[in-house]
XYZ file of C-alpha atoms in Angstrom:
690
model
C -81.077 79.512 -41.259
C -80.989 79.339 -36.981
C -79.699 75.883 -37.306
C -76.712 77.396 -39.947
C -76.065 80.043 -37.316
C -75.728 77.469 -34.905
C -73.492 75.515 -36.629
C -71.180 78.639 -37.420
C -70.704 79.364 -34.419
C -69.588 75.839 -33.379
C -66.956 76.011 -36.342
C -65.886 79.777 -34.930
C -65.701 77.729 -31.025
C -63.483 74.923 -32.734
C -61.512 78.178 -34.129
C -60.330 79.744 -31.068
C -59.907 76.879 -29.025
C -57.336 75.492 -31.122
C -55.938 78.970 -31.653
C -55.696 78.739 -27.789
C -53.575 75.479 -28.653
C -57.044 73.146 -26.412
C -57.339 69.816 -28.302
C -54.878 70.811 -30.917
C -54.524 67.371 -33.209
C -51.660 68.862 -34.971
C -49.675 69.869 -31.497
C -49.423 66.426 -30.454
C -47.547 63.084 -32.478
C -50.013 60.162 -32.652
C -49.131 58.088 -31.020
C -47.591 53.856 -32.536
C -50.366 51.491 -32.992
C -49.070 48.284 -32.280
C -46.407 46.713 -34.363
C -47.961 44.847 -36.820
C -47.296 40.929 -37.576
C -45.886 39.948 -40.261
C -46.937 36.855 -42.286
C -43.924 35.496 -43.942
C -43.857 33.361 -46.810
C -43.293 29.976 -45.385
C -40.020 28.134 -46.354
C -39.930 24.634 -45.830
C -36.845 22.502 -45.395
C -35.577 18.973 -45.910
C -31.839 17.656 -46.027
C -30.237 14.473 -49.070
C -28.594 12.108 -47.694
C -26.255 13.474 -48.879
C -26.304 16.676 -46.041
C -27.616 19.091 -48.701
C -29.869 21.283 -46.970
C -32.674 22.337 -49.091
C -35.099 25.663 -48.525
C -38.144 25.961 -51.040
C -39.769 29.676 -50.657
C -42.899 29.607 -53.083
C -43.535 32.514 -54.347
C -46.517 32.450 -57.623
C -46.608 35.908 -58.492
C -43.960 36.128 -61.256
C -43.125 32.836 -63.868
C -39.579 33.266 -62.303
C -37.604 30.224 -60.381
C -33.740 31.171 -58.973
C -31.455 28.424 -57.517
C -28.644 29.483 -55.071
C -26.211 26.771 -53.371
C -24.344 28.074 -50.698
C -21.261 26.751 -49.470
C -20.536 27.651 -45.819
C -17.129 27.396 -46.587
C -15.182 28.317 -43.296
C -12.867 31.046 -42.257
C -9.775 29.821 -44.322
C -5.978 32.313 -44.100
C -4.942 31.822 -47.803
C -1.124 32.807 -46.932
C 0.691 33.690 -49.961
C -1.583 32.766 -52.241
C -4.560 35.259 -50.717
C -6.872 35.965 -53.269
C -7.335 31.876 -54.693
C -10.661 31.280 -53.084
C -11.708 34.132 -55.443
C -9.908 32.968 -58.690
C -11.345 29.615 -57.662
C -14.605 30.436 -57.372
C -15.037 32.125 -60.401
C -13.095 29.060 -62.566
C -16.369 27.498 -61.728
C -18.203 28.925 -64.869
C -15.648 28.888 -67.810
C -15.778 24.641 -68.248
C -17.337 21.456 -67.131
C -16.036 18.034 -68.276
C -19.684 18.347 -71.047
C -19.278 21.667 -71.826
C -16.941 24.790 -72.800
C -17.213 28.071 -71.252
C -19.646 29.138 -74.681
C -21.225 26.291 -74.407
C -21.976 27.353 -70.443
C -22.702 31.439 -71.783
C -24.692 29.995 -75.046
C -27.350 27.898 -73.057
C -27.638 30.259 -70.688
C -28.181 33.014 -72.496
C -30.608 31.291 -74.911
C -32.955 30.459 -72.300
C -32.735 34.285 -70.630
C -31.661 33.136 -67.625
C -28.836 34.145 -65.637
C -25.620 32.448 -63.990
C -22.884 33.138 -61.729
C -20.558 31.727 -59.537
C -18.546 32.669 -56.765
C -16.272 31.219 -53.458
C -19.670 30.491 -51.898
C -21.148 28.613 -54.667
C -23.799 28.532 -57.944
C -26.404 31.079 -58.381
C -29.008 31.545 -61.352
C -32.347 32.151 -62.098
C -34.852 31.465 -65.024
C -38.589 31.620 -66.439
C -39.971 29.163 -64.648
C -40.352 26.307 -68.086
C -36.617 26.556 -68.082
C -35.625 25.231 -64.318
C -34.511 21.981 -65.514
C -32.672 22.867 -68.290
C -31.158 25.711 -66.059
C -30.186 23.352 -63.308
C -28.743 20.828 -65.617
C -25.970 23.108 -66.318
C -26.105 24.681 -63.225
C -25.493 21.787 -61.400
C -23.014 20.741 -63.852
C -20.605 23.248 -63.442
C -20.725 22.959 -59.320
C -20.283 19.501 -59.823
C -17.889 19.169 -62.549
C -15.305 21.878 -62.948
C -12.554 21.440 -65.436
C -10.674 25.103 -64.269
C -9.238 25.184 -67.826
C -5.822 26.786 -68.015
C -6.651 29.087 -71.026
C -9.828 30.821 -69.042
C -8.039 30.632 -66.065
C -4.721 33.043 -67.446
C -7.825 35.115 -68.608
C -9.626 35.379 -64.654
C -6.405 35.888 -63.216
C -5.401 39.203 -65.603
C -8.403 40.670 -64.803
C -7.813 40.592 -61.383
C -4.796 41.466 -61.419
C -6.073 44.630 -63.483
C -8.936 45.275 -61.071
C -6.051 44.987 -58.361
C -4.625 47.644 -59.866
C -7.595 49.672 -60.279
C -8.285 49.470 -56.256
C -4.654 50.198 -55.599
C -5.522 53.639 -56.130
C -9.228 54.169 -54.990
C -8.581 55.382 -51.532
C -12.143 53.944 -50.299
C -11.051 50.634 -51.334
C -7.540 50.886 -49.585
C -9.481 52.041 -46.198
C -11.130 48.500 -47.049
C -8.152 46.864 -47.015
C -6.501 48.146 -44.608
C -9.244 48.729 -42.148
C -9.628 44.836 -42.108
C -6.518 44.247 -41.151
C -5.598 47.389 -38.433
C -9.258 44.727 -36.860
C -7.987 41.799 -37.658
C -4.592 41.467 -38.070
C -2.734 39.610 -40.335
C -3.216 36.121 -38.944
C -6.780 35.783 -39.056
C -8.729 35.361 -42.623
C -10.655 38.603 -42.344
C -7.347 40.191 -42.223
C -5.547 39.155 -45.455
C -4.995 41.141 -48.011
C -4.739 39.823 -51.974
C -1.885 41.110 -53.646
C -0.423 41.346 -56.940
C 2.340 38.708 -55.602
C -0.052 36.919 -53.846
C -1.659 37.037 -57.129
C 0.615 36.263 -59.366
C 1.731 32.681 -57.063
C -1.599 31.427 -57.740
C -1.932 28.219 -59.797
C -4.719 26.015 -61.460
C -3.965 23.107 -58.920
C -4.306 25.829 -56.446
C -7.374 26.445 -57.405
C -8.938 23.219 -57.975
C -7.737 22.424 -54.421
C -9.610 24.908 -52.559
C -12.687 23.422 -54.808
C -11.888 20.049 -53.974
C -11.630 20.915 -50.251
C -14.403 23.133 -49.414
C -17.064 22.010 -51.766
C -18.812 19.615 -49.744
C -22.625 19.187 -49.444
C -22.967 18.797 -45.743
C -21.667 21.781 -45.132
C -24.305 23.734 -48.417
C -28.050 24.416 -48.220
C -29.639 24.682 -51.520
C -32.417 27.431 -51.588
C -34.674 27.860 -54.270
C -37.682 30.585 -54.268
C -40.219 31.667 -56.709
C -42.985 29.572 -58.850
C -42.650 26.039 -57.767
C -43.778 24.057 -55.323
C -41.554 22.123 -52.245
C -43.123 18.819 -54.172
C -41.524 19.613 -57.298
C -37.927 20.564 -55.738
C -38.033 17.011 -53.469
C -38.320 15.293 -56.984
C -35.612 17.702 -58.605
C -32.958 18.489 -55.743
C -31.753 14.696 -55.807
C -31.524 14.133 -59.015
C -29.291 17.349 -59.928
C -27.508 17.136 -57.047
C -27.906 13.601 -55.236
C -24.577 12.700 -56.495
C -22.229 15.432 -54.775
C -20.424 13.311 -52.607
C -19.864 14.070 -49.196
C -16.682 15.126 -47.256
C -14.674 16.316 -43.913
C -14.206 19.497 -43.831
C -12.066 21.308 -41.838
C -12.281 24.213 -39.863
C -9.300 26.126 -37.753
C -10.296 28.176 -35.021
C -8.090 30.862 -34.825
C -7.998 34.226 -32.040
C -10.577 36.665 -31.382
C -9.397 39.769 -32.514
C -9.987 42.948 -30.190
C -9.929 46.429 -30.065
C -7.044 48.429 -29.623
C -5.981 49.176 -25.996
C -6.391 53.195 -26.792
C -7.320 54.955 -29.770
C -4.394 55.320 -32.625
C -3.937 57.589 -35.477
C -3.302 55.247 -38.759
C -2.443 56.586 -41.767
C -2.534 55.441 -45.623
C -0.571 58.458 -48.179
C -2.016 58.935 -51.357
C 0.314 61.523 -52.308
C -2.060 64.519 -54.797
C -5.031 63.993 -53.050
C -8.023 66.923 -52.035
C -10.035 64.103 -49.600
C -9.445 62.088 -46.789
C -10.881 59.028 -46.784
C -11.971 58.916 -42.600
C -13.004 55.694 -41.682
C -13.534 54.920 -37.352
C -13.397 51.400 -37.068
C -12.506 48.543 -34.979
C -13.477 44.653 -34.295
C -16.798 43.728 -32.590
C -17.894 40.309 -30.734
C -21.303 40.027 -31.838
C -22.882 36.892 -32.735
C -25.942 36.981 -35.113
C -29.515 36.631 -33.724
C -28.319 37.483 -29.939
C -30.238 39.894 -27.693
C -28.781 42.681 -28.575
C -28.230 42.701 -32.672
C -31.760 44.286 -33.174
C -31.032 46.780 -30.194
C -27.321 47.490 -31.304
C -28.679 47.696 -35.243
C -31.004 50.901 -33.739
C -28.433 52.593 -32.263
C -25.728 52.530 -35.068
C -29.579 53.964 -37.023
C -29.317 56.832 -35.091
C -25.476 56.982 -35.298
C -25.297 56.713 -39.289
C -26.934 54.388 -41.178
C -30.030 56.319 -42.747
C -29.990 59.988 -44.499
C -31.346 61.652 -40.866
C -29.146 59.974 -38.486
C -26.080 62.225 -36.381
C -23.484 62.041 -39.099
C -24.695 63.128 -41.872
C -27.200 65.892 -39.702
C -23.772 66.664 -38.332
C -21.099 66.508 -40.838
C -23.300 66.867 -43.679
C -26.375 69.271 -42.967
C -24.767 71.692 -40.515
C -21.076 71.670 -41.019
C -20.926 70.413 -44.817
C -17.859 69.093 -44.659
C -19.328 65.976 -46.764
C -21.530 64.345 -49.053
C -22.420 61.701 -47.114
C -21.120 60.426 -43.085
C -22.107 56.398 -42.310
C -21.617 53.709 -39.353
C -21.858 50.345 -39.691
C -22.402 47.223 -36.973
C -21.879 44.225 -38.771
C -23.239 40.958 -36.997
C -20.963 37.809 -37.660
C -20.181 34.207 -36.219
C -16.902 34.737 -35.786
C -16.019 38.723 -35.360
C -17.685 41.275 -36.406
C -16.620 45.012 -36.260
C -18.012 48.768 -36.182
C -17.381 51.120 -38.852
C -17.743 54.941 -39.751
C -16.269 56.533 -42.685
C -16.303 59.761 -44.733
C -14.451 61.740 -47.399
C -14.142 64.723 -45.799
C -11.924 67.888 -47.634
C -8.299 67.849 -46.760
C -8.989 70.985 -44.323
C -11.338 69.964 -42.364
C -10.189 66.394 -41.912
C -9.484 66.552 -38.292
C -12.597 68.376 -37.659
C -14.651 66.107 -39.106
C -12.936 63.081 -36.758
C -13.865 65.675 -33.742
C -17.365 65.370 -35.254
C -17.266 61.006 -35.526
C -16.481 61.034 -31.858
C -18.291 63.506 -30.310
C -21.373 61.963 -31.713
C -20.110 58.354 -30.486
C -19.649 59.567 -27.491
C -23.005 61.963 -27.356
C -25.138 58.902 -27.478
C -23.012 57.090 -24.766
C -23.877 59.781 -22.430
C -27.166 61.065 -23.049
C -30.811 59.595 -23.097
C -32.161 60.152 -26.548
C -35.266 62.282 -26.817
C -38.363 59.792 -27.439
C -38.801 61.380 -30.809
C -36.006 61.177 -32.375
C -36.393 56.912 -31.581
C -39.969 56.597 -32.927
C -38.973 58.324 -36.463
C -35.329 55.891 -36.454
C -38.009 53.213 -36.156
C -40.373 53.955 -38.893
C -37.963 53.900 -40.495
C -37.049 50.878 -39.832
C -40.093 49.475 -40.497
C -40.461 51.063 -43.472
C -37.006 49.477 -44.688
C -38.251 45.961 -43.621
C -41.720 45.904 -45.139
C -40.344 46.827 -48.289
C -37.587 44.530 -48.266
C -40.279 41.039 -48.206
C -41.750 42.803 -51.247
C -38.518 40.703 -52.281
C -39.189 36.517 -52.386
C -35.575 36.343 -51.905
C -35.346 38.302 -48.584
C -37.299 35.265 -46.967
C -35.095 32.908 -48.811
C -32.182 34.934 -46.851
C -33.991 35.020 -43.642
C -34.688 31.039 -43.958
C -31.029 31.179 -44.886
C -29.342 32.911 -42.086
C -32.161 30.675 -39.418
C -30.572 27.649 -40.758
C -27.080 29.142 -41.056
C -27.126 30.675 -37.223
C -29.647 28.051 -35.552
C -32.164 31.026 -35.038
C -35.714 30.398 -33.120
C -38.037 29.989 -36.566
C -39.785 33.026 -35.569
C -36.734 35.793 -35.021
C -37.706 37.674 -38.431
C -41.431 36.978 -37.771
C -41.198 38.648 -34.753
C -39.064 41.340 -36.147
C -40.753 44.513 -36.025
C -42.326 43.682 -32.566
C -38.787 43.148 -31.191
C -38.607 46.783 -32.864
C -40.999 48.171 -31.225
C -40.034 47.568 -27.772
C -36.578 48.698 -28.498
C -36.297 51.962 -25.668
C -34.222 54.918 -25.048
C -32.550 52.914 -21.868
C -31.645 50.230 -25.060
C -30.197 52.892 -26.844
C -27.875 54.592 -24.898
C -27.256 50.689 -23.107
C -26.067 49.887 -26.924
C -23.781 52.503 -27.495
C -21.939 52.593 -23.640
C -21.187 48.654 -25.326
C -20.618 48.856 -28.987
C -19.461 52.622 -29.098
C -15.480 52.865 -28.350
C -14.494 56.437 -29.409
C -11.440 55.762 -26.946
C -10.650 52.282 -28.095
C -9.954 52.680 -32.126
C -8.855 52.559 -35.110
C -8.832 56.333 -36.764
C -7.911 55.412 -40.308
C -7.208 57.756 -42.666
C -5.879 57.693 -46.476
C -5.291 60.955 -47.969
C -2.657 63.325 -48.695
C 0.462 62.866 -45.574
C 1.346 66.727 -46.873
C -1.630 68.533 -45.967
C -2.919 66.242 -43.297
C -1.113 64.043 -41.136
C 0.805 66.384 -39.012
C -2.880 67.623 -37.740
C -3.870 64.321 -36.323
C -0.892 63.369 -33.872
C -3.271 64.478 -31.256
C -6.075 61.908 -31.812
C -3.612 58.952 -30.429
C -3.577 58.138 -26.631
C 0.541 58.223 -27.408
C 0.099 60.933 -30.020
C 1.794 59.386 -33.122
C 0.606 58.584 -36.604
C 1.664 55.340 -37.891
C 1.790 54.924 -41.705
C 1.027 52.133 -43.587
C 1.396 50.841 -47.557
C -1.930 50.210 -49.607
C -1.915 46.888 -48.189
C -1.453 47.739 -44.564
C 1.972 47.066 -43.833
C 3.758 49.332 -41.667
C 6.436 51.745 -43.202
C 9.172 52.307 -41.212
C 10.287 55.580 -40.575
C 14.005 54.476 -39.780
C 15.892 55.125 -42.763
C 13.948 57.426 -44.466
C 15.655 61.268 -42.899
C 17.243 62.993 -45.825
C 21.237 62.480 -45.772
C 23.049 65.770 -45.610
C 23.531 68.173 -48.332
C 20.773 66.650 -50.792
C 17.973 68.894 -52.028
C 15.991 69.544 -54.869
C 18.533 70.569 -56.645
C 21.051 67.930 -56.613
C 18.275 65.388 -56.372
C 17.009 66.477 -59.875
C 20.722 66.830 -60.842
C 21.055 63.179 -60.860
C 18.311 62.336 -62.414
C 19.305 64.426 -65.460
C 22.864 62.785 -65.514
C 20.847 59.717 -64.934
C 18.305 59.365 -67.755
C 21.553 60.732 -70.888
C 23.220 63.825 -68.729
C 24.940 65.863 -71.698
C 23.319 64.076 -74.592
C 20.130 65.725 -73.769
C 21.605 68.937 -75.125
C 22.115 67.326 -78.402
C 18.347 66.095 -78.926
C 16.462 67.949 -81.762
C 13.705 66.036 -82.100
C 12.117 62.787 -80.560
C 9.346 60.946 -82.078
C 7.255 58.298 -80.010
C 4.414 55.830 -80.250
C 2.614 54.665 -77.576
C -0.174 52.411 -77.198
C -2.638 50.877 -74.267
C -5.970 49.251 -74.228
C -8.859 50.625 -73.686
C -12.372 48.642 -73.391
C -10.752 46.320 -74.988
C -9.731 48.590 -78.419
C -5.967 49.824 -79.192
C -5.332 53.568 -77.906
C -2.571 54.860 -80.185
C -0.208 57.858 -78.787
C 1.709 59.861 -81.576
C 4.297 62.390 -79.755
C 6.146 65.088 -81.818
C 8.502 66.778 -80.009
C 10.841 69.879 -81.644
C 13.565 71.540 -79.920
C 13.298 73.988 -77.925
C 9.957 72.890 -76.720
C 7.486 72.361 -79.931
C 5.005 69.487 -79.152
C 2.150 67.624 -81.250
C 0.250 64.930 -79.938
C -2.635 62.821 -81.342
C -4.386 60.412 -79.984
C -5.987 58.080 -81.991
C -8.504 54.566 -82.132
C -9.461 52.078 -84.496
C -7.882 54.910 -86.710
C -9.186 57.764 -85.920
C -8.228 60.534 -84.312
C -9.499 61.504 -81.151
C -7.164 64.158 -79.622
C -4.977 66.127 -81.203
C -2.599 68.901 -78.989
C -0.463 71.618 -81.083
C 1.893 73.839 -79.298
C 4.388 76.123 -81.207
C 6.254 77.424 -78.476
C 3.998 80.103 -78.187
C 0.352 79.067 -78.531
C -1.418 76.219 -78.849
C -4.487 74.578 -79.494
C -6.007 72.064 -78.854
C -8.493 70.068 -81.227
C -11.354 67.053 -80.550
C -13.713 65.812 -82.711
C -13.279 68.625 -84.800
C -13.792 71.083 -82.185
C -10.547 73.750 -81.881
C -10.543 75.441 -78.350
C -7.575 77.887 -78.136
C -5.017 77.271 -75.149
C -5.141 79.892 -72.696
C -4.709 80.904 -69.026
C -2.659 78.428 -66.745
C -2.841 75.424 -69.552
C -0.735 77.846 -72.022
C 1.583 79.076 -69.190
C 2.113 75.296 -68.450
C 2.616 74.010 -71.811
C 5.565 76.509 -71.944
C 7.466 74.755 -69.844
C 5.727 71.072 -70.094
C 6.491 71.316 -74.035
C 9.939 71.010 -73.806
C 11.677 67.422 -73.012
C 13.191 66.843 -70.001
C 11.879 70.157 -68.827
C 14.058 69.834 -64.989
C 16.708 70.706 -67.391
C 14.882 74.950 -67.253
C 13.073 74.788 -63.900
C 15.674 77.950 -62.542
C 14.999 79.605 -66.296
C 11.545 78.760 -66.316
C 10.746 80.323 -62.634
C 9.270 76.468 -61.831
C 9.964 76.121 -57.809
C 11.288 73.114 -56.308
C 11.004 71.556 -52.747
C 12.310 68.379 -51.808
C 9.598 66.612 -49.351
C 11.107 63.618 -48.443
C 11.573 60.365 -48.274
C 8.760 57.721 -48.958
C 7.914 54.950 -49.949
C 6.333 54.273 -54.022
C 6.202 50.481 -53.898
C 8.293 49.033 -51.642
C 11.027 51.436 -53.230
C 12.767 54.838 -51.681
C 11.958 57.222 -53.480
C 12.990 60.643 -53.264
C 9.363 63.576 -53.299
C 9.890 67.027 -54.719
C 7.165 69.460 -54.622
C 7.063 71.535 -58.127
C 5.211 74.526 -58.425
C 4.901 76.076 -62.007
C 4.527 80.138 -61.792
C 0.639 80.091 -62.868
C 0.288 78.173 -59.428
C -0.268 74.773 -60.715
C 1.376 72.163 -58.176
C 2.967 68.828 -59.408
C 5.024 65.429 -57.419
C 7.706 63.801 -58.781
C 9.258 61.194 -57.218
C 12.961 59.700 -58.101
C 14.386 56.185 -56.681
C 17.156 56.436 -54.595
C 18.838 53.613 -56.448
C 18.445 54.262 -59.903
C 17.723 58.156 -59.327
C 15.347 57.789 -62.181
C 11.971 59.371 -61.933
C 9.333 56.459 -61.275
C 5.625 58.489 -60.124
C 4.106 61.781 -61.213
C 1.219 63.125 -59.437
C -0.665 65.956 -60.335
C -4.609 67.744 -59.772
C -6.625 68.758 -62.282
C -9.602 70.444 -61.747
C -10.310 68.051 -58.769
C -9.129 64.687 -60.215
C -5.656 62.934 -59.195
C -3.816 61.736 -62.120
C -0.795 59.157 -61.862
C 1.518 58.499 -63.073
C 3.575 55.412 -62.479
C 6.951 54.643 -64.989
C 8.006 50.891 -64.359
C 10.764 50.782 -66.944
C 12.533 52.219 -69.569
C 13.876 52.346 -72.793
C 17.764 53.434 -73.889
C 17.966 54.639 -76.855
C 20.789 55.912 -78.042
C 22.120 56.270 -74.046
C 18.378 58.854 -73.252
C 16.135 56.979 -70.874
C 12.689 57.043 -71.993
C 9.961 55.738 -70.217
C 8.714 52.483 -71.423
C 5.715 51.242 -69.356
C 3.625 53.761 -67.751
C 0.556 53.368 -65.652
C -1.834 56.129 -65.306
C -4.834 56.197 -63.296
C -7.197 59.317 -62.967
C -8.027 60.600 -66.159
C -10.307 56.427 -67.225
C -12.309 54.137 -65.091
C -10.133 51.784 -65.125
C -6.093 52.486 -65.304
C -4.192 52.384 -68.417
C -1.139 51.260 -69.167
C 0.703 53.065 -71.649
C 4.035 50.783 -73.406
C 6.671 53.034 -75.708
C 6.086 50.795 -78.872
C 8.814 53.343 -80.833
C 11.459 55.764 -80.311
C 13.197 57.891 -82.887
C 15.926 60.462 -81.945
C 16.994 63.213 -83.915
C 15.116 62.157 -87.306
C 13.683 64.041 -89.666
C 10.660 65.998 -88.873
C 8.072 67.987 -90.711
C 8.241 72.068 -89.232
C 4.275 72.053 -90.518
C 3.170 69.853 -87.631
C 3.385 72.534 -85.021
C 1.325 75.488 -87.372
C -1.189 76.201 -84.702
C -3.847 78.078 -86.819
């Protein structure tokens, strides 16, 4: 009993000491232990007679092998054919001297393997037992491509379609324009692929890229997985030994520089409810140099993990965005810094203030040791997890060979990471964060945002660019005297038919579009003054129908009916008219001429339209033809854009012939008018709302 009593007293005394803050282990963070020693999988290397450098990383946990032939193509200006390198890379796997594309695909599918080609080589993976079969196909693709014309046409068409999608994606626009601003269009890193450059590319141009750069003496074969170096030494000459080496021209370019002072760069995305902000500039940081790890830790603190300062500030504290990040990328030619976020229009300027403030804070204040310790723990964990993938070790080996890094560069990574100090962070911030010499690039709604940003620019100016980074000159963009929204609309109505529009009693239109390989058909029946029946169908099945009798309407989707109500019904009373611009004054629609803007290299009057319901639209009318060439409307947080690229003349009346619609599907829809009938017989029962 006495021992039990003494034990209780000791426990009580311990709790009293803890309550007084004595020896409380919970109040003191544990001291970090020594950096763990990294045992990377051994990478064996050898070189074939033709100069192909081979890297082998064994990993026998699973019966799988991956192969990559990496061609270290030097930076090259593509000029008026910008984009041909990417097309050439895709074309490698579209046919060889012994196999068609279908035969290549069938062989790969039969093995349950994968095979990819790009401008930097070919790669693939398979089960161990199929390695010879895959290598046979893979080497054939690499050494004997034929660039078949029929496949080239498909690849080119796909590239143009993807480009159309990127042109409407604010983040993709920011990436393109950011690369132009950082590097200039006379540098390979500043080239942007356009529709014009894609159209110029030929099969011969793709073949030229392959012949000039796909040489073994600038290439690496990386083999990872369930295989030994001895096996690779046997098959590498068999499959890749006949690859002919050759001289590869490498051109030096002027090194891009930061702007001498901060400048604001703007790309108009009319109707956008958010702004994409990029704080960006070039950085001279080569892979493997002493600063790389220290600067990486500094950038992680700023914006490279979920608990970073930018995330804590702009997301958690200010609620300006769902995510704000930064990146600091080393590169053997020229690296770059980029911090970005998508924010609401009304807080664009406030968000820029916070980006610059966080950059300044890291430059001017020493960060707490506890914060640095946490960041290094995060980076240690990420590095350790990356080692679970055997291809990480292969990538490390490739980087070591490409950039001439020390053999123990990655093995000692965690040790060097653990030695980064708060002094180092401030030193790296002072060296690589340049809030006073940066491009403040914003892609957003010019009307709502641009005027607020001039104060951030050293010269108090906002520079405007198109989606490809071409500067838009303000000269010649002033509205001539006497031009108003009303005169622009009157000229438009005259251009599409004038007095003939008043004679329209009915119109039938049939339009088609391709959606995921299937044809979508839209049929519209209009009856004066504002009755409308619109049917969307696919594969012969009606997907959706909208009926409006002039006063009330209904939407029918997959058999389910819902009455039009609220603003949707009120707006239909206007949109139900053919060429509703004729009735704007009568229907209470407000219009305002906002100026002249560039639309696909054409000058256009920009008119903001506001319906009595509060719905706002923006329409653009060509200065050259007076025809409408773009419509923009924001619906439920989504911006829908209609680009009218051509018109169809029917009895002297102009109807849109080709319309590109973005914002309603993952890919742009190209609607083409197949049939138009004016004042034909029309069944009035089409417009009965039940």
